Coordinates of C-alpha atoms and ligand atoms in Angstrom, one line a residue:
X194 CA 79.8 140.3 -163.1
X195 CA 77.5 137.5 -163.1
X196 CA 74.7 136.1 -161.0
X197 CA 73.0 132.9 -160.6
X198 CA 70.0 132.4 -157.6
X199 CA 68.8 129.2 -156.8
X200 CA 65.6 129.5 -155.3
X201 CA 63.6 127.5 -152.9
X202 CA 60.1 127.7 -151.0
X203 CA 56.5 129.3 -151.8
X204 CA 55.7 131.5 -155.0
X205 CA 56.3 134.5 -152.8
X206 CA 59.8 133.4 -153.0
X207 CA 60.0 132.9 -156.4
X208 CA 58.7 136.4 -156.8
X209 CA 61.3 137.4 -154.7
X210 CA 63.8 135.9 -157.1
X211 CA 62.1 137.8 -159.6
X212 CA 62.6 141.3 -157.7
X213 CA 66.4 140.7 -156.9
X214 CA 66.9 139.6 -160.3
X215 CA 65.8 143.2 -161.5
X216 CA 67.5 144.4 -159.0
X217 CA 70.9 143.3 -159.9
X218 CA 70.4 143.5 -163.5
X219 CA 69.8 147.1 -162.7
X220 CA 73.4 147.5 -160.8
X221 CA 75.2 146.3 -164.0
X222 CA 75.2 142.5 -163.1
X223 CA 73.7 140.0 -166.4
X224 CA 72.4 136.5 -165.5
X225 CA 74.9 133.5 -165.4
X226 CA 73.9 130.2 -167.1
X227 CA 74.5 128.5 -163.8
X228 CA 76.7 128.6 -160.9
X229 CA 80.0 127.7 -162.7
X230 CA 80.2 130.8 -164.5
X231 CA 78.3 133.1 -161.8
X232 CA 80.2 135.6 -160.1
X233 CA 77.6 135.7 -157.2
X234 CA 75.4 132.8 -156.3
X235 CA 72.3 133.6 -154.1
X236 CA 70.1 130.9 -152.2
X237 CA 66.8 132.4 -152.0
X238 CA 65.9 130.1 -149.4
X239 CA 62.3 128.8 -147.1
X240 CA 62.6 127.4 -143.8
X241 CA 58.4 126.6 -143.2
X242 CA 59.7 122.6 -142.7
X243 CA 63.4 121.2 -141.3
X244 CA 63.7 119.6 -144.7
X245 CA 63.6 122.6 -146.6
X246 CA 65.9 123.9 -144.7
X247 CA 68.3 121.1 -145.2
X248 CA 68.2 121.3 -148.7
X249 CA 69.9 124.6 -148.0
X250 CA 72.7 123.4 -146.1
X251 CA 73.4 120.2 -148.3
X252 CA 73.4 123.1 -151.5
X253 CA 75.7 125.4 -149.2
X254 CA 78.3 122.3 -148.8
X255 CA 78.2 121.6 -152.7
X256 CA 78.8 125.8 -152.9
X257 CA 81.9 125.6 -150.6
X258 CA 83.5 122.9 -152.4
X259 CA 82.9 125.4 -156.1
X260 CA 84.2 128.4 -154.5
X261 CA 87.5 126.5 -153.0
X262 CA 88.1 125.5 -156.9
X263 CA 87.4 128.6 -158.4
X264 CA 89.8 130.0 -155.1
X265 CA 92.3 128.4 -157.3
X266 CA 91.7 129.0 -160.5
X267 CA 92.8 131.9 -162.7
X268 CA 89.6 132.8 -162.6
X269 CA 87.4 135.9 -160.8
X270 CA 86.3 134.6 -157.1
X271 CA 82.4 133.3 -156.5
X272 CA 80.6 135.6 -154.1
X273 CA 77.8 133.2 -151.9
X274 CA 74.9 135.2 -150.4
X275 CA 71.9 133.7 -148.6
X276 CA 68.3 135.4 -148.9
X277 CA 65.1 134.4 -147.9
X278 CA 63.2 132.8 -144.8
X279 CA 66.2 130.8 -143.4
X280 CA 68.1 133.9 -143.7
X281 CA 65.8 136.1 -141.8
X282 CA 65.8 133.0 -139.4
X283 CA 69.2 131.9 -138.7
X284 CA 70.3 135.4 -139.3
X285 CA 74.5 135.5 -138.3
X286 CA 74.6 131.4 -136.9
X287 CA 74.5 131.0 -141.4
X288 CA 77.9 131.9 -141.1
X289 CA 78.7 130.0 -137.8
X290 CA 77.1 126.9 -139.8
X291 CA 78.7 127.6 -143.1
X292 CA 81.6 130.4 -142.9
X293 CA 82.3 130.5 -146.4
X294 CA 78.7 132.3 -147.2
X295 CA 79.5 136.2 -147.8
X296 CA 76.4 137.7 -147.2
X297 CA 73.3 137.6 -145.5
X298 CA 69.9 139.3 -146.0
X299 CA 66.7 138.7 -144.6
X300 CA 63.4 138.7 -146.3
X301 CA 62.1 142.3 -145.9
X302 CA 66.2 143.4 -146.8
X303 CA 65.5 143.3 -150.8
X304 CA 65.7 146.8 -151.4
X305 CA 69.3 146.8 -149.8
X306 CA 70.9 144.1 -151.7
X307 CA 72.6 145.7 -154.8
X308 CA 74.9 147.8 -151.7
X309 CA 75.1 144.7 -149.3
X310 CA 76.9 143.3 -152.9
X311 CA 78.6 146.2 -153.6
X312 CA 79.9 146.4 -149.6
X313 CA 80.6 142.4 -150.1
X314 CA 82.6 143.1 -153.7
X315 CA 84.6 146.0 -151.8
X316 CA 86.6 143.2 -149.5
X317 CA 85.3 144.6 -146.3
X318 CA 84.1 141.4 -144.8
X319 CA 81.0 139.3 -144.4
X320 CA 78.2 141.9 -144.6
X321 CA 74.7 140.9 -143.5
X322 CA 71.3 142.8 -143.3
X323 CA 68.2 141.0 -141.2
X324 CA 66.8 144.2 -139.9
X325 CA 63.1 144.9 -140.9
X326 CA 61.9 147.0 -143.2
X327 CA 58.4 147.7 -143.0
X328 CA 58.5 149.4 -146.9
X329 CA 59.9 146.3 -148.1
X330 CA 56.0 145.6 -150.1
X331 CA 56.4 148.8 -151.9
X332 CA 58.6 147.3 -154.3
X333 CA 59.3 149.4 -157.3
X334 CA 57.1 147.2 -159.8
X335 CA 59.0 148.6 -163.0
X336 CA 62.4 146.7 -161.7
X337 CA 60.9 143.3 -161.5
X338 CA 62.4 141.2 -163.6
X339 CA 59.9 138.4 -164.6
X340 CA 60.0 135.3 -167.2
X341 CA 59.1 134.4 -170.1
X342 CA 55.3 132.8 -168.9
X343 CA 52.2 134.2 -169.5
X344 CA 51.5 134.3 -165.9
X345 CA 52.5 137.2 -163.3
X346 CA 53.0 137.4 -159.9
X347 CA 51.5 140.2 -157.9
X348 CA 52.5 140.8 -154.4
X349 CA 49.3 142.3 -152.4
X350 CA 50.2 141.4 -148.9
X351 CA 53.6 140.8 -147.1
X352 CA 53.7 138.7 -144.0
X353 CA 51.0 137.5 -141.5
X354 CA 49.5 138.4 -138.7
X355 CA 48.2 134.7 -137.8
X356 CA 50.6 132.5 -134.8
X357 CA 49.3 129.6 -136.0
X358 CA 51.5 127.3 -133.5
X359 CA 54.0 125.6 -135.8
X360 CA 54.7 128.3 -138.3
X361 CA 57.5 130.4 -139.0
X362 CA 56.0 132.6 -141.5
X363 CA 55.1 135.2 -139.0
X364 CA 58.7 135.6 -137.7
X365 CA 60.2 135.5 -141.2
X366 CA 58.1 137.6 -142.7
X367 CA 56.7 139.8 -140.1
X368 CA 52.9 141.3 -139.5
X369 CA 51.2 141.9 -142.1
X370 CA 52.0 145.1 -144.7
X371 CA 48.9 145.7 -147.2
X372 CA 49.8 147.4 -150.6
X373 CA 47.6 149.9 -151.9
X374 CA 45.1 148.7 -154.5
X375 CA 45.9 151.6 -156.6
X376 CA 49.3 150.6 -156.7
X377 CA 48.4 147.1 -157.3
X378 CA 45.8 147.9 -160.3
X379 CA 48.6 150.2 -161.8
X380 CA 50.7 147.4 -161.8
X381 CA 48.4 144.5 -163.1
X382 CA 47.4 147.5 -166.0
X383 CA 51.3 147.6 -166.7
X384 CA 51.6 144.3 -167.1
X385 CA 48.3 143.0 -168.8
X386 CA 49.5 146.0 -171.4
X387 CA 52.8 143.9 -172.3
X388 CA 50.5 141.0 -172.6
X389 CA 50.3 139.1 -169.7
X390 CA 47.4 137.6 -170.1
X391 CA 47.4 136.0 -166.3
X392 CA 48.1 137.2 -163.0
X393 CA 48.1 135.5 -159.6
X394 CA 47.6 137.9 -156.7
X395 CA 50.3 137.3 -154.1
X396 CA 50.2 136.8 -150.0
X397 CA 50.6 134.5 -147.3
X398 CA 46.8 135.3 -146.4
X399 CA 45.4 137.0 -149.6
X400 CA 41.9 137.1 -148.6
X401 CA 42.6 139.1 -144.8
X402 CA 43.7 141.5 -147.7
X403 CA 42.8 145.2 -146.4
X404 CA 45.0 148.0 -148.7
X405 CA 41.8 150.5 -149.1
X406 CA 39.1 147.9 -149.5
X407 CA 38.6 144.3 -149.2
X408 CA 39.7 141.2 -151.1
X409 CA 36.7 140.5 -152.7
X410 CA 36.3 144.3 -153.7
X411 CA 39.9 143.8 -154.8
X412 CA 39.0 141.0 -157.4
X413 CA 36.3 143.0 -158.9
X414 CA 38.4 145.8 -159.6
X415 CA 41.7 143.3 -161.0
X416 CA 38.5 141.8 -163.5
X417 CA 37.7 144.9 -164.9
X418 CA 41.5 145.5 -166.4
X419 CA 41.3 144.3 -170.4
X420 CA 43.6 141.7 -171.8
X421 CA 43.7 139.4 -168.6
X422 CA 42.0 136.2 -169.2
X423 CA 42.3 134.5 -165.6
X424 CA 43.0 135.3 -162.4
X425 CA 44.2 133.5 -159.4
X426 CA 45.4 134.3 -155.8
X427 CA 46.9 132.5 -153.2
X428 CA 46.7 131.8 -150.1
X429 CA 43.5 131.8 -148.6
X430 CA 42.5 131.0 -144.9
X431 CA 39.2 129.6 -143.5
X432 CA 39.1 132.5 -140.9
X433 CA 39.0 135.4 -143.9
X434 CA 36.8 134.0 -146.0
X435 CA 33.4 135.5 -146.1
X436 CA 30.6 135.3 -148.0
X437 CA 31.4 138.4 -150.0
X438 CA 34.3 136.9 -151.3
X439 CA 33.0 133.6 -152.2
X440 CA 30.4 135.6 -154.0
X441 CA 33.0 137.0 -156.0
X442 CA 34.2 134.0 -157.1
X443 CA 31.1 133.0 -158.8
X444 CA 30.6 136.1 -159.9
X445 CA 33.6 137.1 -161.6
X446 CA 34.0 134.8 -165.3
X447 CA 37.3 135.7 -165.3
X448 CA 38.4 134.1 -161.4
X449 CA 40.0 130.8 -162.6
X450 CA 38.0 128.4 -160.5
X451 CA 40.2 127.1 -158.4
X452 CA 40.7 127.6 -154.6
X453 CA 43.4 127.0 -152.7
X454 CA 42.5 127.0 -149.1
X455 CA 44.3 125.5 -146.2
X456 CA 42.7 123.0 -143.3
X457 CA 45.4 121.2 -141.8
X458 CA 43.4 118.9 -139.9
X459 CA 39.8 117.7 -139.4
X460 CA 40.2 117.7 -135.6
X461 CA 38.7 120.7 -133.4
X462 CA 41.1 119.4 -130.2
X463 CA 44.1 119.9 -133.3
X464 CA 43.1 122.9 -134.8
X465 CA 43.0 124.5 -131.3
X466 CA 46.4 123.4 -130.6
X467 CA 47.5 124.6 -133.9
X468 CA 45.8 128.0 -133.0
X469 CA 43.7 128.2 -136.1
X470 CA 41.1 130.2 -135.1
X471 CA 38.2 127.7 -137.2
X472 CA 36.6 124.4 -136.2
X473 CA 36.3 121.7 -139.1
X474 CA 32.4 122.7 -138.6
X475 CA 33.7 126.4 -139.7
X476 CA 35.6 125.2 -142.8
X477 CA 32.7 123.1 -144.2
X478 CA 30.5 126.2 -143.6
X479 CA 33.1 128.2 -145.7
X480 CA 33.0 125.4 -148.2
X481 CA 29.3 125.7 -148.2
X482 CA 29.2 129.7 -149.2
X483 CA 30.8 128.8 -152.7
X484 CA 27.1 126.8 -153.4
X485 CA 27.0 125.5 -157.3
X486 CA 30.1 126.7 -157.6
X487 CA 31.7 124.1 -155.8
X488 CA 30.4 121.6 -158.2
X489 CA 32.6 122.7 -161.1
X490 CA 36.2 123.6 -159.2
X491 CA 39.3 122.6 -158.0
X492 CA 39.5 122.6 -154.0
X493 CA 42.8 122.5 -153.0
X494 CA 44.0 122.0 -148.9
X495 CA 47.1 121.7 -147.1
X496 CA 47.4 119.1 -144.2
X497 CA 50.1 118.4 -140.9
X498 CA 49.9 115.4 -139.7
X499 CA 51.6 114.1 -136.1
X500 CA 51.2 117.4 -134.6
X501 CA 52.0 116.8 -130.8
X502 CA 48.9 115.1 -129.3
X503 CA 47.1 113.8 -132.2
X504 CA 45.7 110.5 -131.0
X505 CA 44.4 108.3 -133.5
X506 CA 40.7 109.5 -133.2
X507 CA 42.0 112.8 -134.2
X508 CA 43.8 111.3 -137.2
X509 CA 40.1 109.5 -138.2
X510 CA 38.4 113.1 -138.0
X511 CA 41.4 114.7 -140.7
X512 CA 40.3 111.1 -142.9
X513 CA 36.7 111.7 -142.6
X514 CA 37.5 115.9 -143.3
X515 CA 38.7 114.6 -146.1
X516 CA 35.8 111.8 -147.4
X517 CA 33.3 114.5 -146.5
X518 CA 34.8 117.5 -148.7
X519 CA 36.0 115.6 -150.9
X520 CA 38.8 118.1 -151.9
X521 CA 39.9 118.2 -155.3
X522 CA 44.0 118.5 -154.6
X523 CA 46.0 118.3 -151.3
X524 CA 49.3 119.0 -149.7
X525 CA 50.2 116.7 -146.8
X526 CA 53.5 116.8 -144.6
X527 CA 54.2 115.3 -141.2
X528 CA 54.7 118.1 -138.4
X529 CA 58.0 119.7 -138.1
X530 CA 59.4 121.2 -135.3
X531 CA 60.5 124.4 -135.8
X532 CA 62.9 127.1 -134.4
X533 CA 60.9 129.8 -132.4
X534 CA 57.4 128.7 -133.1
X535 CA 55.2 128.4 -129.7
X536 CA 54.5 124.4 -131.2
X537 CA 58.1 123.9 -129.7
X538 CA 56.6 124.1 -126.1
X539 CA 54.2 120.5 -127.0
X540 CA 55.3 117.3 -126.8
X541 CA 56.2 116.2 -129.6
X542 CA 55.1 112.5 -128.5
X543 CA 54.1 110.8 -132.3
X544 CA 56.3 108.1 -133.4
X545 CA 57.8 108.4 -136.8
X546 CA 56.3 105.3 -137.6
X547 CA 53.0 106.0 -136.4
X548 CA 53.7 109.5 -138.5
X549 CA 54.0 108.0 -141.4
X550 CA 51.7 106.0 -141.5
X551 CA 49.1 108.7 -140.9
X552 CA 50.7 110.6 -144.1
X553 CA 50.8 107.6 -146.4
X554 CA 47.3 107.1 -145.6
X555 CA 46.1 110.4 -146.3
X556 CA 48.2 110.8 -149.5
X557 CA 46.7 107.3 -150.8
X558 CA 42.9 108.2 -150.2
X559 CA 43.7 111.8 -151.4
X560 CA 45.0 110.3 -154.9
X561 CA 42.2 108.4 -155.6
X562 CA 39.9 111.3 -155.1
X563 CA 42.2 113.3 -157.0
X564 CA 42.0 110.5 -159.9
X565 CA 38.0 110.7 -159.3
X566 CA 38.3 114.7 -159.9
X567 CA 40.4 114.3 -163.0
X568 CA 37.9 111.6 -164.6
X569 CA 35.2 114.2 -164.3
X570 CA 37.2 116.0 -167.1
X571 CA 37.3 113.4 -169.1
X572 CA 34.7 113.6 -172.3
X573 CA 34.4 117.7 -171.9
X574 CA 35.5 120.6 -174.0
X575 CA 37.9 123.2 -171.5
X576 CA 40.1 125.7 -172.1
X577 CA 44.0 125.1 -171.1
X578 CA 47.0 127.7 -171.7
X579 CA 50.1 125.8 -173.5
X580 CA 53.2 126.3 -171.2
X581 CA 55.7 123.2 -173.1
X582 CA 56.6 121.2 -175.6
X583 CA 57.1 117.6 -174.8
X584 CA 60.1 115.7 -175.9
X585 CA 59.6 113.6 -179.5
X586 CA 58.4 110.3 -178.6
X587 CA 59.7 107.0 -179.9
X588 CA 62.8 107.8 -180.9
X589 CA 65.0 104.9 -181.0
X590 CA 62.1 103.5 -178.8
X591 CA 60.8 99.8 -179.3
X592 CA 61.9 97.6 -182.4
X593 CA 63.8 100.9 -183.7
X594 CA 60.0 102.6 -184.0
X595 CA 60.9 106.0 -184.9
X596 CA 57.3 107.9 -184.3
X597 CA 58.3 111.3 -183.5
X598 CA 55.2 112.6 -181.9
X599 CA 55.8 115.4 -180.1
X600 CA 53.2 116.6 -177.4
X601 CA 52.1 120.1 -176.1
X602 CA 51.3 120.3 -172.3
X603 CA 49.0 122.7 -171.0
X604 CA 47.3 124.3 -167.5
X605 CA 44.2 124.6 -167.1
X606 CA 41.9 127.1 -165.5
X607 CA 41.6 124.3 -162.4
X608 CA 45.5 124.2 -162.0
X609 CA 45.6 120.6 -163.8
X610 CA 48.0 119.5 -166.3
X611 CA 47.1 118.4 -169.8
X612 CA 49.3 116.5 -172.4
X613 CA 47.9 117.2 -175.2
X614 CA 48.6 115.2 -178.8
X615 CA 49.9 117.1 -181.2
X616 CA 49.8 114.8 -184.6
X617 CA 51.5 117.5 -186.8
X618 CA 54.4 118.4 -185.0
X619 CA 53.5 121.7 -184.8
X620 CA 55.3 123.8 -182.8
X621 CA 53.6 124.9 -179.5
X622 CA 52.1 128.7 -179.0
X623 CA 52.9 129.5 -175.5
X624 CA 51.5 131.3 -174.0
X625 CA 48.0 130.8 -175.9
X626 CA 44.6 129.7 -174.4
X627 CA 43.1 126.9 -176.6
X628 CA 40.1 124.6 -176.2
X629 CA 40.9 121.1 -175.7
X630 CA 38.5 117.9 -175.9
X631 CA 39.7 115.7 -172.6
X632 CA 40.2 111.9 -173.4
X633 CA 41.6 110.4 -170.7
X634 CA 42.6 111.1 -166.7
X635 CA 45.2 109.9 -164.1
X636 CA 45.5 110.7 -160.9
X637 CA 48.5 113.0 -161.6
X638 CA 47.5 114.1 -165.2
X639 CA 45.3 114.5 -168.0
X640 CA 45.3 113.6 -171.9
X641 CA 43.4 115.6 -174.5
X642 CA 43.4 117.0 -178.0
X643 CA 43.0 120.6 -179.6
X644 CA 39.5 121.1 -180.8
Ligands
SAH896 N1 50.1 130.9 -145.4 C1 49.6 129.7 -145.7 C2 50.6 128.5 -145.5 C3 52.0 128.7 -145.6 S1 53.0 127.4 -145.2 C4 48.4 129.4 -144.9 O1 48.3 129.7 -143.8 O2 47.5 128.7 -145.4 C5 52.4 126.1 -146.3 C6 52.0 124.9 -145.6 O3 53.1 124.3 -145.0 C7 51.0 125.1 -144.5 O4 49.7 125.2 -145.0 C8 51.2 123.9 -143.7 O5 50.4 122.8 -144.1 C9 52.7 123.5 -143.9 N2 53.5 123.8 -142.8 C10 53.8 125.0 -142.2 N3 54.6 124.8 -141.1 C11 54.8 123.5 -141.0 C12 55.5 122.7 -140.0 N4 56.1 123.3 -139.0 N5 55.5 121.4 -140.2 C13 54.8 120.8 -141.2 N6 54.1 121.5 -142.1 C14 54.1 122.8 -142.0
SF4_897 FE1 51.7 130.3 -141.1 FE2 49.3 130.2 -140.1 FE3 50.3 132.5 -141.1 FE4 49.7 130.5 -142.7 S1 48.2 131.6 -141.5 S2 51.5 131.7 -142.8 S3 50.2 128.7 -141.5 S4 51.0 131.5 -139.3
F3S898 FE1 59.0 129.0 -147.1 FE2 59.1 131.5 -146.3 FE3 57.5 130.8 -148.2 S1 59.2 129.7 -145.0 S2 56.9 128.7 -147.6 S3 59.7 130.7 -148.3 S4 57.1 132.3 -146.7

């Protein structure tokens, strides 16, 4: 038997992926090279927006149409399941929506899937799981099935125990479950032994982190484990970030300066609505606690914008948020209504036009700071780790030039991409940390060479 998962969402979900891959491999299944010759496909699936949730339902309908041909072929029959926030969500209306789908299995449910398959495999039915299990973070690390990068992810909190108004993270992933640190150092230890050389610490709130000590206490601890080289976490909120943390940052080499913290609007009436607990005067005094450190890392934000009763003043004080942190990076969407969040109680009285609007401006004055960011690079000597070869340019390009220059393209510490040249052809060393000279910035990239 083989299986295929598509997956959607946050990293937690593609850690996720990574756990029921283990998982499955463990019951006897092997991976499929993609869903034609998969014996079960999952959908490992996020529901935080309406959109990502329509992805789902457009990939179900392709689904249905494969499983109907395979139906009548010679060959074995395809098995659909659907995992993940949408899952825990929708729970049985998946298979009102889309009866074709097999099984069901909501986000705390992992543990349980190789016998929900089995149960599926034995004829019985649809078979579907959404109860919660409140052990679900106290994942066996040893089944995890991870890629090939040089990066690992490293679950330390499940769910959250925020309401910010339009979210559905708290009913899809429940209250908050802290993993022990010693269970989380053991695990790092593990993995740094079989040369891992990066980890990002995983939760929907790292930093209210509380599993024997603090966050910050956490980091100093995950920094003293040999072989890793840089550390990241994600995500961190205003409210949980204290000084002690940010003191951690700077003073831990090995914290990949970077930051990814979300502020979803510069407008105190907004944030109020959106019950996030901080004023924009809060989150600039946050910002302020990372002091010289600030000057040489990558500040990353998310942003909603049309969130019922945002007037156009509001809008102004997310575009002067923005001017006056000058954040590095950005994520900007337009509010989306969303099943069982309290949001659904507000008017949602912002027209689409005026909506995007708001967005387009935000996401044009966010690239140019973005571009200013990257041009600050340009002319030093930083370290980047190669994750891909480029494709061989020039062939058949322009007047039959045949150049074949190859490129290597790298991450570095501050999350950026960098293509870097690579005049031999040599072949790229994943994996590997090298210092590169930066020659040149866009707003989306960066160009460099290996010094
Ligand atoms: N746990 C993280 C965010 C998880 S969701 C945190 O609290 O920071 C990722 C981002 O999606 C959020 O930061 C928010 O900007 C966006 N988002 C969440 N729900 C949304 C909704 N209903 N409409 C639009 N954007 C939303
Ligand atoms: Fe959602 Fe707010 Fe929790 Fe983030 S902090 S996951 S936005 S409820
Ligand atoms: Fe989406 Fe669930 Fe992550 S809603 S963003 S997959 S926690």
């Amino acid at each position: 038997m083989k299986f295929h998962i598509l997956t959607w969402g946050c990293q937690m979900n593609d850690h996720d992926t990574e756990k029921m891959s283990g998982l499955l491999l463990n019951a006897g299944f092997s991976p499929a090279c993609g869903i034609d010759d998969a014996d079960l496909v999952l959908l490992n699936t996020c529901s935080v927006r309406e959109k990502a949730a329509h992805k789902v339902f457009s990939e179900l309908g392709r689904l249905k149409e494969a499983k109907a041909n395979r139906a009548n072929s010679a060959n074995s029959p395809m098995l659909i399941g659907v995992a993940g926030c949408l899952a825990q969500q929708e729970k049985e209306k998946i298979f009102k929506r889309a009866p074709y789908v097999d099984l069901v299995m909501g986000t705390t449910a992992l543990k349980q899937l190789p016998k929900l398959v089995a149960d599926a495999l034995s004829g019985g039915g649809r078979v579907i799981d959404t109860n919660f299990y409140a052990d679900n973070h106290l994942f066996p690390p040893e089944v995890i099935q991870r890629g090939p990068a040089a990066k690992a992810l490293v679950t330390i909190i499940e769910g959250c125990n925020h309401a910010c108004a339009y979210c559905v993270v708290p009913t899809t992933r429940g209250a908050e479950r802290h993993r022990p640190a010693p269970e989380i150092l053991a695990e790092i230890r593990g993995l740094a032994e079989r040369g891992y050389r990066e980890i990002e610490l995983l939760g929907q709130n790292v930093n209210s982190y509380q599993g024997g000590c603090a966050f910050a206490e956490l980091l100093y601890q995950v920094a003293e484990i040999d072989g890793l080289e840089w550390i990241r976490f994600t995500t961190s909120h205003p409210m949980n970030f204290t000084r002690d943390l940010a003191q951690a940052l700077v003073n831990i080499p090995k914290i990949a300066p970077f930051l990814h913290m979300p502020i979803q609007s510069g407008s105190d009436k907004i944030l109020r609505r959106m019950g996030r607990g901080y004023t924009s005067g809060d989150y600039i005094e946050r910002v302020g606690y990372l002091g010289e450190w600030r000057a040489d890392m990558c500040l990353s934000t998310d942003f909603i914008v049309g969130f019922p009763g945002e007037t156009d003043d509001d809008f102004e004080a997310t575009m002067s948020i923005l001017e006056k942190i000058k954040f590095d990076a950005s994520f900007s969407f337009i509010y989306s209504p969303r099943p069982d969040t309290p949001a659904l109680k507000l008017t949602d009285d912002i027209s689409d036009s005026v909506k995007h609007e708001r967005l387009a401006r935000l996401q044009a004055r966010q690239t140019e700071l973005t571009h200013m960011s990257h041009r600050r690079e340009v002319g030093k000597i930083i370290q980047a780790r190669i994750e891909s070869q480029g494709p061989i340019e020039g062939q058949g390009g322009q007047e039959g030039q045949q150049s074949q220059q190859s490129y290597w393209l790298a991450r570095t510490a501050k999350w950026r991409n960098v293509r870097l040249e690579n005049p031999n052809n040599r072949p790229a060393p994943f994996g590997r940390l090298i210092s590169a000279k930066i020659t040149d910035a866009g707003p989306h990239w960066l160009k460099g060479e290996v010094v």
